[in-house]
Short mmCIF file of C-alpha atoms in Angstrom, two decimals:
data_model
loop_
_atom_site.label_atom_id
_atom_site.label_comp_id
_atom_site.label_asym_id
_atom_site.label_seq_id
_atom_site.Cartn_x
_atom_site.Cartn_y
_atom_site.Cartn_z
CA MET X 1 69.96 9.36 49.96
CA ASN X 2 67.08 8.96 52.46
CA ALA X 3 67.13 5.20 51.90
CA ILE X 4 70.88 5.16 52.70
CA LYS X 5 70.31 7.14 55.89
CA LYS X 6 67.53 4.93 56.98
CA PHE X 7 69.63 1.89 56.43
CA PHE X 8 72.62 3.08 58.42
CA SER X 9 70.27 4.39 61.10
CA TYR X 10 68.65 0.83 61.22
CA LEU X 11 72.19 -0.61 61.71
CA PHE X 12 73.75 1.74 64.17
CA LEU X 13 71.08 3.88 65.98
CA PRO X 14 68.34 2.62 68.39
CA ALA X 15 64.76 3.56 67.14
CA GLN X 16 61.34 2.17 66.94
CA HIS X 17 62.08 0.39 63.48
CA ASN X 18 64.87 -1.74 65.16
CA ASN X 19 63.28 -2.28 68.58
CA TYR X 20 65.32 0.53 70.03
CA ARG X 21 68.65 -1.43 69.71
CA ALA X 22 71.27 -0.93 66.93
CA LYS X 23 70.84 -4.00 64.58
CA VAL X 24 74.69 -4.59 64.64
CA ILE X 25 74.41 -5.45 68.36
CA HIS X 26 71.06 -7.31 68.32
CA HIS X 27 71.48 -10.73 70.05
CA ASP X 28 71.05 -12.70 66.86
CA VAL X 29 73.90 -10.67 65.22
CA LEU X 30 76.08 -11.02 68.21
CA THR X 31 75.54 -14.77 68.10
CA ALA X 32 76.56 -14.79 64.45
CA TYR X 33 79.76 -12.98 65.27
CA LEU X 34 80.33 -15.70 67.88
CA VAL X 35 79.81 -18.50 65.30
CA VAL X 36 82.07 -16.95 62.71
CA GLY X 37 84.78 -16.42 65.30
CA PHE X 38 84.67 -20.08 66.52
CA LEU X 39 84.79 -21.20 62.89
CA LEU X 40 87.82 -19.16 62.01
CA VAL X 41 89.59 -20.46 65.24
CA SER X 42 88.71 -24.08 64.38
CA LEU X 43 89.68 -23.76 60.74
CA ASN X 44 92.98 -22.29 61.69
CA LYS X 45 93.71 -25.00 64.29
CA PHE X 46 92.61 -28.06 62.54
CA VAL X 47 92.58 -27.33 58.81
CA VAL X 48 95.33 -26.32 56.48
CA LEU X 49 94.03 -23.32 54.69
CA PRO X 50 95.18 -21.79 51.44
CA PHE X 51 96.00 -18.38 52.87
CA ASP X 52 98.92 -17.01 54.84
CA ASN X 53 98.23 -18.19 58.49
CA VAL X 54 94.70 -16.91 59.04
CA LEU X 55 95.43 -16.11 62.62
CA GLY X 56 98.73 -14.44 61.75
CA LEU X 57 100.56 -16.04 64.59
CA ALA X 58 104.14 -15.83 63.18
CA LYS X 59 103.61 -12.36 61.85
CA ASP X 60 103.69 -11.04 65.46
CA ILE X 61 106.88 -13.05 66.40
CA THR X 62 110.03 -12.01 64.90
CA VAL X 63 113.65 -13.26 65.16
CA THR X 64 114.79 -9.70 65.80
CA LYS X 65 112.52 -9.14 68.72
CA LEU X 66 113.35 -12.58 70.20
CA VAL X 67 117.01 -11.62 70.23
CA GLU X 68 116.40 -8.27 71.68
CA TYR X 69 114.22 -9.52 74.58
CA THR X 70 116.60 -12.45 75.23
CA ASN X 71 119.53 -10.00 75.54
CA GLU X 72 117.41 -7.56 77.61
CA GLN X 73 117.00 -10.31 80.14
CA ARG X 74 120.61 -11.20 80.29
CA VAL X 75 121.75 -7.64 80.64
CA ASN X 76 119.14 -6.99 83.35
CA ASN X 77 120.74 -10.07 85.21
CA GLY X 78 124.30 -8.72 84.86
CA LEU X 79 125.28 -10.95 82.01
CA LYS X 80 126.81 -10.11 78.54
CA PRO X 81 124.34 -10.15 75.62
CA LEU X 82 124.39 -13.16 73.16
CA ILE X 83 125.89 -12.90 69.76
CA TYR X 84 123.59 -14.07 66.98
CA ASN X 85 125.07 -17.03 65.17
CA GLN X 86 123.93 -18.12 61.69
CA LYS X 87 124.83 -21.79 62.19
CA LEU X 88 122.84 -21.98 65.33
CA ALA X 89 119.86 -20.31 63.38
CA THR X 90 120.14 -23.04 60.66
CA ALA X 91 120.27 -25.70 63.36
CA ALA X 92 117.01 -24.22 64.88
CA ALA X 93 115.25 -24.15 61.54
CA ASN X 94 116.18 -27.74 60.82
CA LYS X 95 114.93 -28.74 64.21
CA ALA X 96 111.64 -27.07 63.62
CA GLN X 97 111.16 -28.65 60.17
CA ASN X 98 112.06 -32.03 61.63
CA MET X 99 109.40 -31.67 64.25
CA PHE X 100 106.92 -30.91 61.59
CA ALA X 101 108.06 -33.57 59.19
CA ASN X 102 107.93 -36.22 62.03
CA ASN X 103 104.89 -34.76 63.91
CA TYR X 104 106.44 -34.52 67.36
CA TRP X 105 106.74 -31.91 70.15
CA ALA X 106 109.69 -32.68 72.18
CA HIS X 107 113.49 -32.00 72.58
CA PHE X 108 114.23 -35.63 71.32
CA GLY X 109 112.68 -36.96 68.21
CA PRO X 110 110.94 -40.34 67.67
CA ASN X 111 113.89 -41.59 65.47
CA GLY X 112 116.47 -40.76 68.03
CA GLU X 113 117.12 -37.06 66.88
CA THR X 114 118.72 -34.87 69.50
CA PRO X 115 119.21 -31.07 69.60
CA TRP X 116 122.96 -31.50 69.47
CA GLN X 117 122.58 -33.49 66.17
CA PHE X 118 121.04 -30.52 64.37
CA ILE X 119 123.71 -28.07 65.89
CA THR X 120 126.73 -30.25 64.74
CA ALA X 121 124.96 -30.84 61.40
CA SER X 122 125.06 -27.12 60.84
CA GLY X 123 128.76 -27.03 61.16
CA TYR X 124 128.73 -25.53 64.69
CA ARG X 125 131.39 -26.99 66.90
CA TYR X 126 130.37 -26.38 70.56
CA GLU X 127 131.75 -26.60 73.98
CA SER X 128 128.29 -26.29 75.60
CA ALA X 129 124.83 -26.01 73.96
CA GLY X 130 121.13 -25.79 74.88
CA GLU X 131 117.66 -25.61 73.43
CA ASN X 132 114.49 -23.82 74.33
CA LEU X 133 111.15 -24.48 72.46
CA ALA X 134 107.85 -22.63 72.31
CA LYS X 135 104.56 -22.91 70.32
CA ASN X 136 101.23 -21.18 69.97
CA PHE X 137 102.28 -17.71 71.16
CA LEU X 138 101.16 -14.53 69.60
CA TYR X 139 103.98 -12.21 70.67
CA SER X 140 107.84 -12.38 70.94
CA LYS X 141 107.70 -10.83 74.42
CA ASN X 142 105.26 -13.49 75.69
CA VAL X 143 107.62 -16.33 74.47
CA VAL X 144 110.64 -14.76 76.33
CA SER X 145 108.52 -14.11 79.41
CA ALA X 146 107.28 -17.61 79.48
CA TRP X 147 110.83 -18.99 79.25
CA MET X 148 111.85 -16.76 81.99
CA ASN X 149 109.03 -17.89 84.20
CA SER X 150 110.17 -21.54 83.92
CA PRO X 151 113.11 -22.62 86.10
CA THR X 152 114.71 -24.81 83.48
CA HIS X 153 114.26 -22.53 80.53
CA ARG X 154 115.42 -19.57 82.64
CA GLU X 155 118.54 -21.52 83.41
CA ASN X 156 119.32 -21.68 79.56
CA MET X 157 118.46 -17.97 79.14
CA LEU X 158 120.82 -16.87 81.98
CA ARG X 159 123.61 -19.45 81.60
CA LYS X 160 126.96 -17.66 81.87
CA ASP X 161 128.91 -19.95 79.56
CA PHE X 162 126.48 -19.48 76.58
CA THR X 163 127.84 -16.83 74.32
CA GLU X 164 125.89 -17.15 70.99
CA VAL X 165 122.35 -17.87 70.10
CA GLY X 166 120.15 -18.64 67.03
CA PHE X 167 116.39 -18.70 66.43
CA ALA X 168 113.79 -20.05 63.97
CA VAL X 169 110.14 -19.04 63.81
CA VAL X 170 108.31 -21.56 61.60
CA ASP X 171 104.58 -22.17 60.80
CA GLY X 172 103.12 -25.66 60.01
CA GLY X 173 100.90 -28.43 61.11
CA LEU X 174 101.87 -30.21 64.23
CA VAL X 175 99.89 -33.00 66.19
CA GLY X 176 96.64 -32.13 64.38
CA GLU X 177 96.78 -28.39 64.48
CA GLN X 178 98.20 -25.49 62.81
CA THR X 179 100.80 -23.67 64.84
CA THR X 180 103.84 -21.50 65.10
CA LEU X 181 107.02 -23.16 66.39
CA VAL X 182 109.86 -21.02 68.09
CA VAL X 183 113.19 -22.85 68.39
CA GLN X 184 116.02 -21.20 70.45
CA MET X 185 119.51 -22.71 70.16
CA PHE X 186 122.25 -21.64 72.62
CA GLY X 187 125.97 -22.33 72.16
CA ARG X 188 129.54 -21.73 73.20
CA PRO X 189 131.92 -22.45 70.47
CA SER X 190 134.73 -24.92 71.32
CA GLU X 191 138.14 -23.26 72.19
CA ALA X 192 139.82 -24.06 68.90
CA ILE X 193 137.03 -22.42 66.99
CA GLN X 194 137.11 -19.40 69.24
CA VAL X 195 140.87 -18.88 68.56
CA GLN X 196 140.43 -19.35 65.00
CA ASN X 197 137.51 -16.98 64.64
CA LYS X 198 138.75 -14.47 67.27
CA THR X 199 138.48 -11.47 65.07
CA THR X 200 134.77 -12.44 63.83
CA THR X 201 133.29 -13.45 67.19
CA THR X 202 134.29 -10.08 68.72
CA LYS X 203 132.59 -8.09 65.98
CA LYS X 204 130.11 -5.53 67.28
CA ILE X 205 126.53 -6.55 67.42
CA THR X 206 125.50 -4.06 64.86
CA THR X 207 126.38 -6.82 62.25
CA LYS X 208 123.44 -8.73 63.65
CA ASN X 209 120.83 -7.15 61.48
CA SER X 210 122.50 -8.32 58.17
CA VAL X 211 122.75 -11.88 59.62
CA LEU X 212 119.05 -11.74 60.57
CA SER X 213 118.07 -10.62 57.07
CA GLU X 214 120.07 -13.39 55.55
CA PHE X 215 118.47 -15.95 57.83
CA THR X 216 114.85 -14.85 57.39
CA THR X 217 115.12 -14.44 53.61
CA ALA X 218 116.61 -17.90 53.35
CA GLN X 219 113.89 -19.32 55.41
CA MET X 220 111.15 -17.60 53.42
CA ALA X 221 112.58 -18.75 50.27
CA SER X 222 112.49 -22.42 51.31
CA ALA X 223 109.02 -22.24 52.78
CA PRO X 224 105.93 -23.00 50.76
CA LYS X 225 104.36 -19.96 49.39
CA PRO X 226 100.75 -19.32 50.37
CA MET X 227 98.09 -18.89 47.60
CA ILE X 228 96.63 -15.67 49.24
CA GLN X 229 98.75 -13.06 51.15
CA LEU X 230 96.53 -11.33 53.93
CA PRO X 231 97.47 -7.69 54.44
CA PHE X 232 96.80 -7.92 58.18
CA THR X 233 97.06 -10.31 61.01
CA SER X 234 93.99 -11.59 62.99
CA THR X 235 95.36 -9.68 65.93
CA GLN X 236 94.91 -6.45 64.01
CA LEU X 237 91.54 -7.64 62.72
CA ALA X 238 90.29 -8.68 66.14
CA SER X 239 91.56 -5.34 67.68
CA GLY X 240 89.78 -3.38 65.07
CA PHE X 241 86.63 -5.30 65.43
CA LEU X 242 86.64 -4.98 69.18
CA ILE X 243 87.18 -1.13 68.87
CA PHE X 244 84.19 -1.17 66.43
CA LEU X 245 81.93 -3.00 68.83
CA LEU X 246 82.89 -0.78 71.76
CA GLY X 247 82.18 2.26 69.63
CA ILE X 248 78.83 0.91 68.72
CA PHE X 249 77.87 0.06 72.31
CA ALA X 250 79.00 3.43 73.49
CA LEU X 251 76.86 5.13 70.82
CA ASP X 252 73.91 2.82 71.67
CA PHE X 253 74.32 3.66 75.32
CA TYR X 254 74.44 7.32 74.60
CA MET X 255 71.31 7.31 72.47
CA ALA X 256 69.47 5.09 74.91
CA SER X 257 70.38 7.65 77.82
CA LYS X 258 69.27 10.49 75.55
CA LEU X 259 65.92 8.78 74.83
CA LYS X 260 65.59 7.61 78.38
CA LEU X 261 65.26 3.92 77.35
CA VAL X 262 65.34 1.17 79.95
CA ARG X 263 66.12 -2.17 78.29
CA MET X 264 68.06 -4.26 80.83
CA HIS X 265 66.22 -7.70 81.57
CA GLY X 266 67.14 -11.21 82.44
CA LYS X 267 67.48 -12.59 78.97
CA SER X 268 69.63 -9.66 77.85
CA LEU X 269 71.93 -9.82 80.84
CA ALA X 270 72.40 -13.56 80.65
CA HIS X 271 73.19 -13.24 76.86
CA PHE X 272 75.92 -10.65 77.40
CA ILE X 273 77.41 -12.60 80.33
CA PHE X 274 77.56 -15.62 78.12
CA LEU X 275 78.96 -13.73 75.16
CA PHE X 276 81.76 -12.12 77.57
CA ALA X 277 82.76 -15.55 78.99
CA ILE X 278 83.10 -17.08 75.53
CA ALA X 279 85.01 -14.11 74.35
CA ILE X 280 87.50 -14.39 77.28
CA ALA X 281 87.83 -18.14 76.84
CA THR X 282 88.68 -17.64 73.10
CA ILE X 283 91.34 -15.04 73.96
CA MET X 284 92.86 -17.31 76.44
CA LEU X 285 92.91 -20.12 73.90
CA LEU X 286 94.69 -17.93 71.39
CA VAL X 287 97.11 -16.17 73.64
CA ASN X 288 98.34 -18.98 75.92
CA GLY X 289 101.26 -20.85 74.34
CA THR X 290 103.24 -23.84 75.40
CA ILE X 291 107.07 -24.09 76.18
CA LEU X 292 109.32 -27.13 76.39
#
């Protein structure tokens, strides 16, 4: 029992045997954390790994939330909410898969593919249509916010004649990195279709959830299954680890104050500034996405 107490004291409490600094926040250990973090980021971005999206990007982006935040923006701007359309969702999923298959990030494909081609191929007959794209985002809200902050994307989001929308959120390798693509397809069905489907297009939006379940289940069934399913996302892991470090630093500061230790010197300060700068750069690398 004493050996276990000494071990945990060595790891977490400043004392003479660990040079009056908890071992888990010694400079060499902090550097090891940094190296492991960079390795994980590099592996996820440039290597296809046999587990379910190490950084967990897509797990924090859901079709349900994308629809919710999109309609929230429309209602806030005095517009009617969009109705979720399965055919537009199929078109969005096919567009995402085509971008992965042909390794491009653009509205128009290298072989002449157009957004309208995917929409009509899904069986959707439109009077007007539009497309927004996004990649490398962590959260649904950030995707919608980025679109709203771009004049051309905002125009699609708030276009009055659009009445329906479909989404796809798909993981894969694109232009040399692992990423999560978000495809948003807008549409207004042609007059003939609107008359033909008058009773179905005016259904209450409460039917949206069953449509979304159908879409996401079908998408998951067609996607390649990972060899290992992780029970958490990297966002949750990183948050937990940051809370752990903050707790250790707080405990270390408390014990140092209690023991009246003075440890701040040039090397220590420079090391912490370096670690802080790298941590901020890494967070910015992960959080900042791209829209098109």
